[in-house]
Short mmCIF file of C-alpha atoms in Angstrom, two decimals:
data_model
loop_
_atom_site.label_atom_id
_atom_site.label_comp_id
_atom_site.label_asym_id
_atom_site.label_seq_id
_atom_site.Cartn_x
_atom_site.Cartn_y
_atom_site.Cartn_z
CA MET A 284 0.00 0.00 0.00
CA GLN A 285 1.27 3.42 -0.83
CA GLN A 286 -0.42 5.08 2.15
CA THR A 287 -2.69 4.02 5.01
CA LEU A 288 -4.35 5.22 8.19
CA VAL A 289 -3.89 3.15 11.37
CA PHE A 290 -6.87 2.62 13.65
CA ASP A 291 -4.63 1.95 16.65
CA PHE A 292 -3.20 5.50 16.39
CA ASP A 293 -6.56 7.13 17.11
CA THR A 294 -6.15 9.40 20.13
CA LEU A 295 -8.67 7.50 22.24
CA GLU A 296 -7.13 4.16 21.24
CA GLN A 297 -3.73 5.50 22.36
CA LYS A 298 -5.26 6.75 25.61
CA ASN A 299 -6.99 3.44 26.38
CA ALA A 300 -3.97 1.34 25.43
CA PHE A 301 -1.31 3.46 27.14
CA PRO A 302 -1.68 1.87 30.63
CA ASN A 303 -0.87 -1.52 29.03
CA LEU A 304 2.04 -0.22 26.95
CA VAL A 305 5.20 -2.34 27.10
CA PRO A 306 7.84 -0.09 28.77
CA ASP A 307 10.79 0.98 26.64
CA GLU A 308 13.29 -0.68 28.97
CA GLU A 309 11.63 -4.05 28.30
CA LEU A 310 11.93 -3.91 24.51
CA PHE A 311 14.02 -6.47 22.62
CA CYS A 312 14.60 -8.65 25.69
CA ASP A 313 13.69 -12.30 26.17
CA ARG A 314 10.32 -12.03 27.90
CA ARG A 315 8.90 -15.34 29.14
CA SER A 316 6.35 -13.97 31.62
CA GLU A 317 2.62 -13.97 31.00
CA ASN A 318 2.74 -10.19 30.61
CA GLY A 319 4.57 -10.31 27.28
CA PRO A 320 3.68 -8.15 24.30
CA GLU A 321 0.87 -10.55 23.37
CA GLN A 322 -1.02 -9.45 26.47
CA GLN A 323 0.26 -5.87 26.50
CA VAL A 324 0.27 -3.19 23.84
CA SER A 325 3.41 -2.98 21.74
CA PHE A 326 3.75 0.47 20.19
CA PRO A 327 7.00 -0.55 18.43
CA GLY A 328 5.32 -3.67 17.03
CA ILE A 329 2.29 -1.76 15.73
CA LEU A 330 4.46 1.03 14.35
CA ARG A 331 6.77 -1.39 12.55
CA ALA A 332 3.89 -3.46 11.19
CA ALA A 333 2.28 -0.33 9.73
CA ASP A 334 5.65 0.78 8.34
CA LEU A 335 6.24 -2.64 6.81
CA LEU A 336 2.83 -2.89 5.14
CA SER A 337 2.59 0.69 3.88
CA ARG A 338 4.96 3.03 2.07
CA GLU A 339 3.66 5.97 4.10
CA ILE A 340 1.67 6.17 7.34
CA LEU A 341 -0.99 8.87 7.23
CA LEU A 342 -1.52 10.64 10.57
CA LEU A 343 -4.20 13.15 11.46
CA ASP A 344 -2.69 16.17 13.20
CA VAL A 345 -4.59 15.36 16.40
CA GLN A 346 -3.14 11.82 16.46
CA LEU A 347 0.34 13.32 16.65
CA LEU A 348 -0.43 16.38 18.80
CA ASP A 349 -2.69 14.53 21.24
CA GLY A 350 -1.31 11.01 20.92
CA ALA A 351 0.06 9.48 24.11
CA PHE A 352 2.30 7.08 22.13
CA PHE A 353 3.95 9.72 19.97
CA LEU A 354 4.30 12.39 22.67
CA SER A 355 5.71 9.98 25.25
CA SER A 356 8.25 8.52 22.81
CA GLY A 357 9.29 11.58 20.83
CA PRO A 358 10.84 11.71 17.35
CA ALA A 359 14.23 10.29 18.38
CA ALA A 360 12.74 7.15 19.98
CA VAL A 361 10.35 6.64 17.04
CA ARG A 362 13.26 6.89 14.60
CA ALA A 363 15.20 4.32 16.65
CA ILE A 364 12.26 1.90 16.60
CA LEU A 365 11.96 2.28 12.82
CA ALA A 366 15.75 2.03 12.33
CA ARG A 367 15.90 5.45 10.68
CA THR A 368 18.83 7.79 11.21
CA ALA A 369 18.58 11.55 10.67
CA SER A 370 15.25 11.51 8.83
CA PHE A 371 12.02 9.54 8.82
CA ASP A 372 12.50 8.86 5.10
CA ARG A 373 8.89 9.77 4.31
CA THR A 374 7.53 7.37 6.90
CA PHE A 375 4.82 9.82 8.02
CA ALA A 376 2.53 12.26 6.26
CA VAL A 377 0.42 14.49 8.50
CA VAL A 378 -2.88 15.96 7.35
CA ALA A 379 -3.47 19.09 9.43
CA ARG A 380 -6.22 21.66 9.82
CA LYS A 381 -3.66 24.46 9.44
CA PRO A 382 -0.50 24.84 7.30
CA SER A 383 1.79 24.08 10.26
CA LEU A 384 1.70 21.85 13.33
CA GLU A 385 2.06 24.91 15.57
CA GLU A 386 -1.04 26.54 14.15
CA SER A 387 -2.89 23.22 14.24
CA LEU A 388 -2.16 22.88 17.96
CA ARG A 389 -3.31 26.45 18.51
CA SER A 390 -6.49 25.65 16.59
CA LEU A 391 -7.30 22.72 18.90
CA LEU A 392 -7.85 25.17 21.76
CA LEU A 393 -9.28 28.05 19.73
CA GLY A 394 -11.81 25.97 17.83
CA SER A 395 -12.72 25.99 14.15
CA GLY A 396 -15.68 28.36 14.40
CA PRO A 397 -15.78 32.15 14.61
CA PRO A 398 -13.25 33.75 17.02
CA SER A 399 -14.29 33.30 20.63
CA GLN A 400 -13.27 35.08 23.81
CA VAL A 401 -12.82 31.75 25.60
CA LEU A 402 -10.88 28.61 24.77
CA ALA A 403 -12.57 25.65 23.10
CA GLU A 404 -13.83 22.71 25.14
CA PHE A 405 -11.15 20.18 24.23
CA ASP A 406 -10.04 17.31 26.48
CA PHE A 407 -6.48 16.16 25.84
CA SER A 408 -6.30 12.37 25.68
CA SER A 409 -2.48 12.55 25.85
CA LEU A 410 -2.68 13.39 29.56
CA SER A 411 -3.04 9.62 30.04
CA MET A 412 0.74 9.32 29.66
CA HIS A 413 1.10 11.14 32.99
CA TRP A 414 -2.05 10.10 34.87
CA ALA A 415 -4.03 6.88 34.57
CA VAL A 416 -7.27 8.80 35.19
CA PRO A 417 -6.61 12.36 33.96
CA ARG A 418 -9.01 15.11 34.89
CA VAL A 419 -11.58 16.29 32.37
CA LEU A 420 -10.33 19.79 31.54
CA GLY A 421 -12.60 20.69 28.64
CA GLN A 422 -15.21 22.52 30.68
CA VAL A 423 -12.58 24.41 32.68
CA LEU A 424 -10.73 25.43 29.53
CA HIS A 425 -13.98 26.72 28.07
CA THR A 426 -14.11 29.35 30.84
CA ARG A 427 -10.57 30.65 30.26
CA ASN A 428 -9.82 33.74 28.16
CA SER A 429 -8.38 32.93 24.72
CA GLU A 430 -6.46 36.20 24.24
CA ARG A 431 -3.13 34.84 25.45
CA LEU A 432 -3.17 31.92 23.02
CA ARG A 433 -4.55 33.96 20.11
CA SER A 434 -1.86 36.63 20.40
CA CYS A 435 1.24 34.55 21.21
CA LYS A 436 3.98 34.00 18.63
CA LYS A 437 4.13 30.79 16.66
CA SER A 438 7.29 29.80 18.52
CA GLU A 439 5.43 30.16 21.85
CA VAL A 440 2.40 28.03 21.00
CA ALA A 441 3.65 24.82 22.67
CA ARG A 442 4.60 26.57 25.91
CA THR A 443 1.36 28.61 25.98
CA VAL A 444 -0.93 25.62 25.41
CA ALA A 445 0.90 23.65 28.11
CA ALA A 446 0.61 26.61 30.51
CA GLU A 447 -3.14 26.88 29.87
CA LEU A 448 -3.55 23.16 30.46
CA GLN A 449 -1.62 23.36 33.72
CA ALA A 450 -3.66 26.35 34.90
CA ALA A 451 -6.91 24.50 34.18
CA TRP A 452 -5.55 21.43 35.98
CA GLU A 453 -4.57 23.38 39.08
CA SER A 454 -7.70 25.49 39.47
CA ALA A 455 -11.21 25.95 38.10
CA ASN A 456 -10.76 29.71 38.55
CA PRO A 457 -10.51 31.20 35.02
CA GLU A 458 -8.23 33.93 36.39
CA HIS A 459 -5.60 31.47 37.63
CA HIS A 460 -2.39 32.10 35.69
CA VAL A 461 0.64 29.91 34.95
CA ASP A 462 3.51 31.76 33.33
CA ARG A 463 5.68 28.80 32.32
CA PRO A 464 4.61 25.14 32.44
CA THR A 465 6.39 22.84 34.87
CA GLY A 466 6.58 19.10 35.51
CA PRO A 467 4.52 16.90 33.14
CA PHE A 468 3.17 19.97 31.32
CA ALA A 469 6.69 21.18 30.56
CA ARG A 470 7.47 17.72 29.18
CA MET A 471 4.39 17.94 26.94
CA ALA A 472 5.55 21.32 25.66
CA ASN A 473 8.99 19.88 24.90
CA ALA A 474 7.45 16.90 23.07
CA TRP A 475 5.32 19.20 20.92
CA GLN A 476 8.34 21.36 20.16
CA GLU A 477 10.37 18.33 19.07
CA TRP A 478 7.70 17.30 16.56
CA PHE A 479 7.41 20.91 15.36
CA GLU A 480 11.14 20.88 14.61
CA GLU A 481 10.85 17.61 12.69
CA ALA A 482 8.16 19.12 10.47
CA ALA A 483 10.09 22.37 10.03
CA ALA A 484 13.17 20.41 8.93
CA GLY A 485 11.09 18.54 6.35
CA HIS A 486 11.56 15.16 8.03
CA ILE A 487 7.79 14.64 8.07
CA SER A 488 5.45 16.16 5.50
CA VAL A 489 2.47 18.28 6.55
CA ARG A 490 -0.42 19.20 4.29
CA THR A 491 -3.69 20.95 5.04
CA TRP A 492 -7.09 19.34 4.74
CA SER A 493 -10.67 20.51 4.84
CA PRO A 494 -13.75 18.77 6.25
CA GLU A 495 -15.22 18.41 2.75
CA GLY A 496 -15.52 14.79 1.70
CA PHE A 497 -16.06 13.42 5.20
CA ASN A 498 -19.41 11.62 5.08
CA LEU A 499 -19.95 9.57 8.24
CA LYS A 500 -23.64 9.02 7.58
CA ASP A 501 -22.86 7.30 4.29
CA ALA A 502 -20.22 5.13 6.01
CA LEU A 503 -22.69 4.09 8.72
CA ASN A 504 -25.25 3.16 6.09
CA ARG A 505 -22.70 1.04 4.25
CA ARG A 506 -21.95 -1.08 7.31
CA PRO A 507 -25.09 -1.40 9.46
CA TYR A 508 -24.75 -2.80 12.96
CA THR A 509 -25.52 -6.53 13.21
CA ASP A 510 -25.61 -8.48 16.45
CA PRO A 511 -27.69 -11.53 17.41
CA VAL A 512 -28.39 -9.91 20.79
CA SER A 513 -30.04 -6.86 19.21
CA GLY A 514 -33.41 -8.58 18.88
CA ASP A 515 -33.39 -9.89 22.44
CA VAL A 516 -32.36 -6.57 24.00
CA PRO A 517 -34.36 -3.71 22.40
CA GLU A 518 -32.02 -1.13 23.97
CA VAL A 519 -29.16 -2.39 21.79
CA GLY A 520 -31.12 -1.81 18.60
CA GLU A 521 -32.25 1.58 19.85
CA ALA A 522 -28.66 2.53 20.65
CA ALA A 523 -27.50 1.47 17.19
CA ALA A 524 -30.22 3.61 15.60
CA ALA A 525 -29.31 6.59 17.81
CA LEU A 526 -25.59 6.24 17.04
CA GLY A 527 -26.44 6.16 13.34
CA ARG A 528 -27.71 9.73 13.69
CA ILE A 529 -24.63 11.03 15.52
CA ASP A 530 -21.75 12.51 13.53
CA ARG A 531 -19.37 13.56 16.33
CA ARG A 532 -17.11 11.08 18.08
CA THR A 533 -17.26 12.71 21.52
CA VAL A 534 -21.08 12.74 21.39
CA ALA A 535 -21.22 9.09 20.33
CA LEU A 536 -18.88 7.97 23.12
CA SER A 537 -20.74 10.05 25.70
CA TYR A 538 -24.01 8.42 24.59
CA LEU A 539 -22.51 4.94 25.03
CA GLU A 540 -21.12 5.79 28.44
CA GLU A 541 -24.50 7.12 29.58
CA HIS A 542 -26.50 4.14 28.30
CA ALA A 543 -23.98 1.40 29.14
CA PRO A 544 -26.08 -0.11 32.00
CA GLN A 545 -28.93 -0.90 29.57
CA LEU A 546 -26.83 -2.36 26.74
CA ALA A 547 -26.22 -5.87 28.10
CA GLY A 548 -22.45 -5.55 27.77
CA ARG A 549 -22.70 -4.57 24.10
CA GLU A 550 -21.31 -1.03 24.52
CA GLY A 551 -17.84 -2.14 23.39
CA SER A 552 -19.26 -3.80 20.28
CA LEU A 553 -21.32 -0.70 19.45
CA GLU A 554 -18.31 1.55 19.96
CA ASP A 555 -16.15 -0.56 17.63
CA TRP A 556 -18.90 -0.56 15.01
CA TRP A 557 -19.27 3.21 15.13
CA MET A 558 -15.50 3.79 15.17
CA GLY A 559 -15.10 1.43 12.22
CA ALA A 560 -17.54 3.51 10.20
CA TYR A 561 -15.75 6.65 11.40
CA PHE A 562 -12.44 5.36 10.01
CA ASP A 563 -14.14 4.23 6.81
CA ALA A 564 -15.26 7.83 6.32
CA LEU A 565 -11.79 9.20 7.17
CA ALA A 566 -10.07 6.80 4.79
CA LYS A 567 -12.48 7.60 1.96
CA GLN A 568 -12.01 11.32 2.59
CA HIS A 569 -8.22 11.01 2.23
CA GLY A 570 -8.28 8.42 -0.56
CA THR A 571 -6.64 5.57 1.32
CA ASN A 572 -7.31 2.34 3.24
CA TRP A 573 -6.84 1.75 6.94
CA LEU A 574 -5.11 -0.88 9.03
CA ARG A 575 -6.19 -2.29 12.35
CA PHE A 576 -4.12 -4.52 14.63
CA SER A 577 -6.36 -4.66 17.71
CA ALA A 578 -9.36 -7.00 17.90
CA ASP A 579 -12.66 -5.72 16.49
CA LYS A 580 -15.34 -6.37 19.12
CA SER A 581 -18.14 -5.49 16.69
CA GLN A 582 -17.56 -8.80 14.88
CA PRO A 583 -18.73 -12.22 16.17
CA GLU A 584 -16.04 -14.25 17.91
CA THR A 585 -15.81 -16.77 15.08
CA VAL A 586 -15.11 -13.98 12.63
CA ARG A 587 -12.67 -12.13 14.86
CA ARG A 588 -10.43 -15.18 15.07
CA VAL A 589 -9.39 -14.98 11.44
CA TRP A 590 -5.88 -13.72 10.97
CA TYR A 591 -6.78 -11.26 8.29
CA ARG A 592 -9.95 -9.60 7.09
CA ARG A 593 -10.51 -7.12 4.33
CA ARG A 594 -13.89 -5.59 3.64
CA ARG A 595 -13.99 -4.98 -0.08
CA ALA A 596 -15.95 -2.01 -1.33
CA PRO A 597 -16.01 -0.03 -4.58
CA HIS A 598 -14.30 2.90 -2.87
CA ASP A 599 -11.35 3.85 -0.75
CA GLY A 600 -11.76 3.11 2.93
CA ALA A 601 -11.51 -0.70 3.00
CA THR A 602 -10.50 -2.19 6.34
CA ILE A 603 -7.37 -4.34 6.45
CA GLN A 604 -7.03 -6.17 9.75
CA PHE A 605 -4.12 -8.28 10.96
CA GLN A 606 -4.26 -10.40 14.08
CA GLY A 607 -1.72 -12.92 15.25
CA SER A 608 2.01 -12.91 15.85
CA LEU A 609 3.09 -10.18 13.41
CA VAL A 610 3.12 -7.35 15.97
CA ALA A 611 4.80 -9.50 18.66
CA THR A 612 7.42 -10.72 16.21
CA LEU A 613 8.31 -7.21 15.06
CA HIS A 614 8.30 -6.01 18.68
CA ASP A 615 11.15 -8.39 19.54
CA MET A 616 13.44 -7.40 16.67
CA PRO A 617 16.43 -5.21 17.50
CA PRO A 618 16.47 -2.10 15.27
CA GLN A 619 19.31 -3.39 13.08
CA ALA A 620 17.46 -6.65 12.45
CA TYR A 621 14.28 -4.75 11.56
CA ALA A 622 16.20 -2.51 9.15
CA VAL A 623 17.50 -5.56 7.26
CA MET A 624 14.10 -7.28 7.26
CA ARG A 625 12.27 -4.18 6.03
CA HIS A 626 14.39 -4.02 2.91
CA GLN A 627 14.49 -7.76 2.30
CA ALA A 628 10.72 -8.17 2.61
CA ARG A 629 9.70 -5.25 0.37
CA GLN A 630 9.51 -7.36 -2.77
CA ALA A 631 7.58 -10.11 -0.97
CA ILE A 632 5.10 -7.51 0.34
CA GLN A 633 4.55 -6.05 -3.13
CA GLU A 634 4.01 -9.47 -4.67
CA TRP A 635 1.53 -10.47 -1.97
CA GLN A 636 -0.42 -7.21 -2.32
CA ALA A 637 -0.55 -7.53 -6.11
CA SER A 638 -1.57 -11.19 -6.04
CA PRO A 639 -2.59 -12.63 -2.63
CA SER A 640 -2.05 -16.29 -3.53
CA GLN A 641 -0.74 -19.11 -1.40
CA LYS A 642 2.67 -18.72 -3.01
CA THR A 643 3.03 -15.00 -2.25
CA SER A 644 1.52 -15.49 1.22
CA ASP A 645 4.13 -18.09 2.12
CA GLY A 646 6.86 -15.91 0.61
CA LEU A 647 5.92 -12.92 2.77
CA ALA A 648 5.67 -14.95 5.98
CA TYR A 649 9.02 -16.60 5.18
CA ALA A 650 10.68 -13.21 4.52
CA VAL A 651 9.59 -11.92 7.92
CA ALA A 652 10.42 -15.13 9.81
CA GLN A 653 13.86 -15.47 8.19
CA SER A 654 14.81 -12.00 9.37
CA ASN A 655 13.60 -12.57 12.91
CA VAL A 656 17.12 -13.07 14.27
CA ALA A 657 19.57 -10.60 15.71
CA VAL A 658 22.07 -9.20 13.22
CA SER A 659 25.12 -9.25 15.48
CA LEU A 660 28.76 -9.97 14.68
CA SER A 661 29.46 -11.15 18.23
CA GLU A 662 26.50 -13.55 18.11
CA ASP A 663 27.69 -14.92 14.77
CA ARG A 664 31.15 -15.50 16.23
CA LYS A 665 29.70 -17.31 19.23
CA ALA A 666 27.62 -19.51 16.94
CA MET A 667 30.69 -20.30 14.81
CA TRP A 668 32.80 -21.37 17.80
CA ARG A 669 29.89 -23.39 19.17
CA ARG A 670 29.65 -25.33 15.91
CA ILE A 671 33.42 -25.88 15.90
CA GLY A 672 33.26 -27.19 19.46
CA PHE A 673 30.43 -29.58 18.68
CA THR A 674 32.37 -30.85 15.67
CA VAL A 675 35.65 -31.34 17.54
CA PHE A 676 33.98 -33.09 20.50
CA PRO A 677 32.88 -36.20 18.54
CA ALA A 678 36.31 -36.31 16.86
CA ALA A 679 37.98 -36.33 20.26
CA ILE A 680 35.78 -39.22 21.35
CA GLY A 681 36.73 -41.04 18.17
CA THR A 682 40.43 -40.47 18.89
CA LEU A 683 40.09 -41.83 22.42
CA THR A 684 38.29 -44.83 21.02
CA GLY A 685 41.14 -45.37 18.55
CA GLY A 686 43.67 -45.50 21.37
CA LEU A 687 41.90 -48.52 22.84
CA LEU A 688 40.63 -50.38 19.79
CA SER A 689 41.57 -50.79 16.14
CA ASN A 690 41.47 -48.05 13.51
CA LEU A 691 38.33 -49.59 12.04
CA ILE A 692 36.50 -49.37 15.32
CA ALA A 693 37.83 -45.81 15.75
CA GLY A 694 36.30 -44.74 12.45
CA ILE A 695 32.96 -46.32 13.27
CA GLY A 696 33.01 -44.75 16.74
CA SER A 697 33.81 -41.34 15.31
CA ALA A 698 30.97 -41.56 12.79
CA ILE A 699 28.49 -42.75 15.39
CA ALA A 700 29.56 -40.02 17.81
CA THR A 701 29.19 -37.38 15.10
CA VAL A 702 25.66 -38.49 14.22
CA VAL A 703 24.42 -39.44 17.67
CA LEU A 704 26.03 -36.63 19.65
CA GLY A 705 27.11 -33.85 17.33
CA VAL A 706 23.95 -33.33 15.28
CA PRO A 707 21.52 -33.35 18.24
CA LEU A 708 23.77 -30.98 20.18
CA VAL A 709 23.92 -28.49 17.31
CA GLU A 710 20.16 -28.69 16.79
CA PHE A 711 19.53 -28.37 20.52
CA ALA A 712 21.77 -25.30 20.77
CA GLU A 713 20.06 -23.60 17.84
CA LEU A 714 16.62 -24.43 19.19
CA HIS A 715 17.58 -23.13 22.63
CA ALA A 716 18.92 -19.87 21.17
CA THR A 717 15.82 -19.23 19.06
CA ARG A 718 13.10 -21.08 20.99
CA LYS A 719 11.00 -17.96 21.53
CA LYS A 720 11.39 -16.72 17.98
CA LYS A 721 10.60 -20.12 16.47
CA MET A 722 7.39 -20.25 18.47
CA ARG A 723 6.45 -16.92 16.92
CA ALA A 724 7.48 -17.75 13.37
CA HIS A 725 3.88 -18.64 12.46
CA ILE A 726 2.93 -15.32 10.88
CA HIS A 727 -0.28 -15.79 8.96
CA PHE A 728 -0.82 -13.89 5.76
CA PRO A 729 -3.86 -14.98 3.75
CA ALA A 730 -3.74 -16.75 0.44
CA ALA A 731 -6.69 -14.57 -0.60
CA PRO A 732 -8.52 -11.63 1.05
CA GLN A 733 -11.77 -12.44 2.77
#
């Protein structure tokens, strides 16, 4: 794919997943506990999978400016994960509401309507990287005067927004003033500034977009909600009908939160259905497809267990979903190993996308699995000396045998020792060194889209 959106980079998805994020210090280590990346959220794995399957990852400005993953990691850490050096090499394209990321951030708190004397009611999901249950600041921000943010220089936008957030956090008094942000808010300002500098240097491309072409109602009509429980619980059907008339994400999620007690545990399924249609509309608006790596609760369990699903439609906006060991496998790869694999697997990816047959499917899975080893000179040297040792050991046994018996018996003993001892020892050593990776080598790519 030339370009794709990623469902898992939605700001609310980042907020909800952040508490289960695998810490940076635990990356690329041999994790055998039950809390491995299969149970937790692997930002490196998702990021690499999207990078591997798409030439360019399309980000909405809010996903970068209010994304807990991207703001907590920063450009340098993201480049390290993707094995890039000084530039992102066109990894990301950002569609923004304003010509620059600075003005887009300013717009988040000033709103898109006519100029207002107060700030917009916007709750920052990225606060989840500092607090598990961040305060709802939207209503407090909506009471604060907007003059400071409207009049500040472009270079001061990050610091000013962070200061306004900190003031709203500390007090509901609209007159409370914070001159310079401190603590977590200062770190947010620094993270914004780092991404601003990446865009200014041309390392990531930024282009403006307009709301024209976004048709959520059409997307909801194309994929109506289906659930066997809907007929047994009238409230579920009523909720689906009500959500079909809502065109704002915050309103839809608030509705689900309010009516959750009456929905027989189907609020998660309804949310995934509505969010799926939301991303269908976004993808169609920007002329691309979208990837999803997390499970889709709007689908029946028997359907969700497939490794790959693609909803075909005569328009842009088709869903491409991967589930299985791909994210976990890429999570474990050291950056240098991922860099080699990314280049080696490009041709296999292109062939599979052009013709998803059994042959190209096996070729792509093999390309990824073959590269799932550390590219390390020291490890190669250790492996070489280990093989030499296992070869010399049977020969030594054969020599000892020759000192006691005839040369004929020595030859037979040497051969038997080589087969019986040497080969199993080599195989055992290789299996021991790669036991975790071999268990994860079963990366399923479909022979044909479903």
